[in-house]
CSV table of C-alpha atoms in Angstrom, one decimal:
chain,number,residue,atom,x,y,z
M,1,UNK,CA,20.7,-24.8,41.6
M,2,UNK,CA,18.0,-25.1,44.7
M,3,UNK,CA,17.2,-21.6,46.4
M,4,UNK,CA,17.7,-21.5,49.8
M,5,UNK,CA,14.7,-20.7,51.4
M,6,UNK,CA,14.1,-22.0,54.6
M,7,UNK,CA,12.3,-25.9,54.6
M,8,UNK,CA,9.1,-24.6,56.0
M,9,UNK,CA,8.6,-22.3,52.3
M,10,UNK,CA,8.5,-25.4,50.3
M,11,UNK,CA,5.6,-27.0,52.1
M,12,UNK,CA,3.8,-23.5,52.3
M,13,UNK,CA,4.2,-22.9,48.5
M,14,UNK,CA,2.7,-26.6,47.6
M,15,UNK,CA,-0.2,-25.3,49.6
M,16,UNK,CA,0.0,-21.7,48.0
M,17,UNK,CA,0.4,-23.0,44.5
M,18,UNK,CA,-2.6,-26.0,44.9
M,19,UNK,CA,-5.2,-23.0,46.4
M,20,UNK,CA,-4.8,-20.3,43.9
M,21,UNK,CA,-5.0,-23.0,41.6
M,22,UNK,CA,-8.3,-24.6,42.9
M,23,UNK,CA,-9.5,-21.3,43.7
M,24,UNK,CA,-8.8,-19.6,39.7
M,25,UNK,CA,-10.3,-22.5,38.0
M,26,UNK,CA,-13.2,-23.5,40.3
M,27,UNK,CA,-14.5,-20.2,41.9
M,28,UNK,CA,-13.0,-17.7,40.4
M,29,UNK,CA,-12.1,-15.3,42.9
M,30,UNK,CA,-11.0,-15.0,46.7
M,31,UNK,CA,-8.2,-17.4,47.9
M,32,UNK,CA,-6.7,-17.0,44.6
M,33,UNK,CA,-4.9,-14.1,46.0
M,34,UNK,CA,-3.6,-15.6,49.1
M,35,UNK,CA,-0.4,-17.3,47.3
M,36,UNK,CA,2.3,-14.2,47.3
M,37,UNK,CA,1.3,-13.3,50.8
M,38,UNK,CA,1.5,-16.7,52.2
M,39,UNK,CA,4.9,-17.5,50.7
M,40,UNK,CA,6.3,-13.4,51.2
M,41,UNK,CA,6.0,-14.7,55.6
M,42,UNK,CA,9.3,-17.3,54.4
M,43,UNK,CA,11.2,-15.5,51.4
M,44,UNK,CA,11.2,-11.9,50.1
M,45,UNK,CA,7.8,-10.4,48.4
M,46,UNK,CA,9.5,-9.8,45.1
M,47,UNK,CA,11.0,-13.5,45.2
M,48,UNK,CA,7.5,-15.2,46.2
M,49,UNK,CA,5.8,-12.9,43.3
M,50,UNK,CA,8.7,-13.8,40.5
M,51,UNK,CA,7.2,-17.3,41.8
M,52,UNK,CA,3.8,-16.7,41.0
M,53,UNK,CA,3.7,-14.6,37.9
M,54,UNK,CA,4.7,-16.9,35.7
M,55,UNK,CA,2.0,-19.6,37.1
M,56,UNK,CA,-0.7,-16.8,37.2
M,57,UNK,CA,0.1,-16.1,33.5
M,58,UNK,CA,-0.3,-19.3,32.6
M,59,UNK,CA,-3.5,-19.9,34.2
M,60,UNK,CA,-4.8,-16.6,32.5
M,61,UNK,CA,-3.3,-17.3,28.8
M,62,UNK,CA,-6.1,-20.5,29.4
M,63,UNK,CA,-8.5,-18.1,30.6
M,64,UNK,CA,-7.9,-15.4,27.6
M,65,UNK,CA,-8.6,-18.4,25.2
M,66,UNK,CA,-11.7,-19.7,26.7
M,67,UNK,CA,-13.1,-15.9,26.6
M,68,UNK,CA,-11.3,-15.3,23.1
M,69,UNK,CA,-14.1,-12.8,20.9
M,70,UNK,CA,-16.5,-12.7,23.8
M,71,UNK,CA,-14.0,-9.0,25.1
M,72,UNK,CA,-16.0,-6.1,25.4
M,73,UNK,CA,-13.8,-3.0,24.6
M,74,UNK,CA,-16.3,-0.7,26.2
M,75,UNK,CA,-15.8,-2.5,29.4
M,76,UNK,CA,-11.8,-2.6,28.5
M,77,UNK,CA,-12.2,1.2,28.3
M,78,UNK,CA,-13.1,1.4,31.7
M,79,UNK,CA,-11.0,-0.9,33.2
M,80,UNK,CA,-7.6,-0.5,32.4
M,81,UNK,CA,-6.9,3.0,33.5
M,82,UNK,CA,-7.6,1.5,36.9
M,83,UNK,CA,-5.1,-1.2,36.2
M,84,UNK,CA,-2.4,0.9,34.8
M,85,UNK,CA,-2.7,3.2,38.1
M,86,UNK,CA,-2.9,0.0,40.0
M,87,UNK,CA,0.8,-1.6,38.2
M,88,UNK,CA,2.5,1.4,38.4
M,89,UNK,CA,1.9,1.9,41.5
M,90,UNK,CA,2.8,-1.6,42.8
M,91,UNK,CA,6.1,-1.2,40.5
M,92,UNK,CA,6.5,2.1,42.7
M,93,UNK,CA,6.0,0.2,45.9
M,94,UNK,CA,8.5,-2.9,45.2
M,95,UNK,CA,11.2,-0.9,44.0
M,96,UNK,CA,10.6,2.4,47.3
M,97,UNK,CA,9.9,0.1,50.1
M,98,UNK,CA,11.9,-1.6,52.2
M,99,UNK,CA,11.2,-6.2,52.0
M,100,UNK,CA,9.2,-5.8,55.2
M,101,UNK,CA,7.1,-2.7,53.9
M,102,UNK,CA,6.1,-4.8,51.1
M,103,UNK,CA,5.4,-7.6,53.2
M,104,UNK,CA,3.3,-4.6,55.5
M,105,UNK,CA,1.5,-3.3,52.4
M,106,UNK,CA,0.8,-7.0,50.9
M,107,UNK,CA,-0.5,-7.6,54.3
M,108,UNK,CA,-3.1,-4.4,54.5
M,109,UNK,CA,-4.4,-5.5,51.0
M,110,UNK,CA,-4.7,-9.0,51.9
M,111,UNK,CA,-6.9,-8.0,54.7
M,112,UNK,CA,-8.5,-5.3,53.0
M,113,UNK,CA,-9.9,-7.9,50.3
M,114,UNK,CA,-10.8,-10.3,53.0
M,115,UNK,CA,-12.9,-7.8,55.0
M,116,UNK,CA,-14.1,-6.7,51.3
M,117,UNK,CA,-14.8,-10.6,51.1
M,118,UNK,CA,-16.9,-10.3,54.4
M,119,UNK,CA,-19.2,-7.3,54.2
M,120,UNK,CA,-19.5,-6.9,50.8
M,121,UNK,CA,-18.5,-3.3,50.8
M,122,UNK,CA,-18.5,-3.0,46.9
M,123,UNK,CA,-21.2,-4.7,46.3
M,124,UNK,CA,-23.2,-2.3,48.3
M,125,UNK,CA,-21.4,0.6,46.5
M,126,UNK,CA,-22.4,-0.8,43.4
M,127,UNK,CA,-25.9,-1.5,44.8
M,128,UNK,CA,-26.1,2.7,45.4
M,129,UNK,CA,-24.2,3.6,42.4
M,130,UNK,CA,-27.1,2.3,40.2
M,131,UNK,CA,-30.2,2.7,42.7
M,132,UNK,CA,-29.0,6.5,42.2
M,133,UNK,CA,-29.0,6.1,38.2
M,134,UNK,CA,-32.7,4.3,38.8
M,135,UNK,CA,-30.8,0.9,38.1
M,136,UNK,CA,-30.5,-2.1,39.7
M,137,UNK,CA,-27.5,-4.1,41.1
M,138,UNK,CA,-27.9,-7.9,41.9
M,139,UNK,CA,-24.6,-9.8,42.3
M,140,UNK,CA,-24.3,-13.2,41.4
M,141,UNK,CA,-23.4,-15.9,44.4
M,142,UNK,CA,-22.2,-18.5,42.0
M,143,UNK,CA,-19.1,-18.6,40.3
M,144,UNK,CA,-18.8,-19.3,36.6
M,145,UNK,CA,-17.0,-22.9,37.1
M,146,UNK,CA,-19.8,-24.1,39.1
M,147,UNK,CA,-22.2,-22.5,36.5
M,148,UNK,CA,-20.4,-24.2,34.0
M,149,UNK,CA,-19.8,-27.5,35.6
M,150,UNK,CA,-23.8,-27.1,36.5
M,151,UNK,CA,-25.0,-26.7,33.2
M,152,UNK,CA,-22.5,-30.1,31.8
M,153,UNK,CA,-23.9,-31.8,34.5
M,154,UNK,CA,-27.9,-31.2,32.4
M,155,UNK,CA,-26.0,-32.2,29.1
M,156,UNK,CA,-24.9,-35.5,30.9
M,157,UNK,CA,-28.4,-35.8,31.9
M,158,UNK,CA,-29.7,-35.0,29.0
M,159,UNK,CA,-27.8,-37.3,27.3
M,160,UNK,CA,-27.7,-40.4,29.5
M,161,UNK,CA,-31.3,-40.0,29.2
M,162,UNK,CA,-32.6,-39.6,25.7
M,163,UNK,CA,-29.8,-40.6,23.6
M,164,UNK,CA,-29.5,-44.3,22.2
M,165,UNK,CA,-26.4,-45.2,23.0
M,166,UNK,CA,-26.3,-48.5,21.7
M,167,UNK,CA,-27.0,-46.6,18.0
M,168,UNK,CA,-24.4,-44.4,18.8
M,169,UNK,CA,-21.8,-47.2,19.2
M,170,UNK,CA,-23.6,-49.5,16.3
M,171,UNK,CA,-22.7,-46.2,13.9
M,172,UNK,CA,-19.5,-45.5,15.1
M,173,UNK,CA,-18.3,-49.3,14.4
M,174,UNK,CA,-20.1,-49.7,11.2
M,175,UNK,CA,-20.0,-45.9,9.9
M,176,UNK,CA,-23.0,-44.6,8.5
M,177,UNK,CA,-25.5,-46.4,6.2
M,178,UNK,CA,-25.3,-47.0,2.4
M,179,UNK,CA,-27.6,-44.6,0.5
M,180,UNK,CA,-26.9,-41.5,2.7
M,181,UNK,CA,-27.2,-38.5,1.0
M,182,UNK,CA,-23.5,-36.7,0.0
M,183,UNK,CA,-22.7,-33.4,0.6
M,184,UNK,CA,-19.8,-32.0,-2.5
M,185,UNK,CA,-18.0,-29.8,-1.8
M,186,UNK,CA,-16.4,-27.5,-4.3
M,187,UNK,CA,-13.4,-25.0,-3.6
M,188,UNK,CA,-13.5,-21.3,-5.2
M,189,UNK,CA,-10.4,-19.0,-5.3
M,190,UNK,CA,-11.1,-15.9,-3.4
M,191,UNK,CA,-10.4,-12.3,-4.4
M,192,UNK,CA,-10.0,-10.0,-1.7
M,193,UNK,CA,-10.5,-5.9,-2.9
């Protein structure tokens, strides 16, 4: 059975859904977080985030696998207190407020992150945090898609220009030629103590 939310929703959470999308895989950060506010102005904050979580998870289980054994638990360490705080406290604030404090609060962060967006406040927090520990703090201004996307761009490059393609093809059609070296392979039981 179709919800009913009001016709204007759907056409706002195409555009929600498409942006946090673009905006998780190709920069990173920013307009992801625009989705659950957009849609919470049509439908109720808790139904416009039991929208999004499951897509957000989603997007993050692909995340999780491109980072898999590159974690640092030190860094772990530090963060997840702050998330804990930061879930149980937005647990707190669904269940205590009222639809339209939600909407008020999800508004206040939403700006809050924007103007963040705008003057960089915590990058120039983190710029004095470290000048005080005789460290310094240089933030990045490109995101790791268009780093990535960047550096296949060199390998195309690299390869359009210096690899002989008609070779390639040649081997791949015949397979390689007679005389070739083999490489055996033997397998051993292993005894773990």
């Amino acid at each position: 059975m179709v919800p009913d939310f009001p016709v204007a929703f759907y056409a706002v959470a195409t555009f929600a859904v498409l942006i946090t999308g673009v905006a998780k895989g190709a920069f990173g950060q920013g307009s992801g977080g625009i989705a659950v506010p957009l849609m919470a102005m049509f439908i109720a904050p808790n139904e416009a985030a039991g929208i999004m979580l499951p897509i957000l998870c989603a997007m993050d289980l692909f995340s999780v696998h491109a980072y898999r054994g590159k974690w640092s638990r030190a860094h772990l360490a530090i963060l997840l207190p702050g998330a804990l705080v930061g879930i149980a406290l937005g647990a707190i604030a669904f269940g205590a407020l009222p639809v339209n404090g939600v909407r008020l609060l999800l508004g206040l962060i939403s700006v809050t992150f924007a103007l963040n967006q705008w003057f960089r406040f915590t990058e120039r927090i983190a710029a004095r945090l470290a000048a005080e520990r005789g460290r310094a703090f240089i933030p990045g201004d490109t995101s790791f898609a268009s780093a990535r996307a960047a550096r296949l761009d060199v390998l195309g490059d690299l390869v359009a220009g210096h690899l002989d393609t008609a070779r390639l093809a040649e081997l791949i059609e015949a397979g390689p030629p007679e005389g070739l070296p083999d490489i055996r392979t033997e397998v051993r039981p292993c005894f773990a103590s």
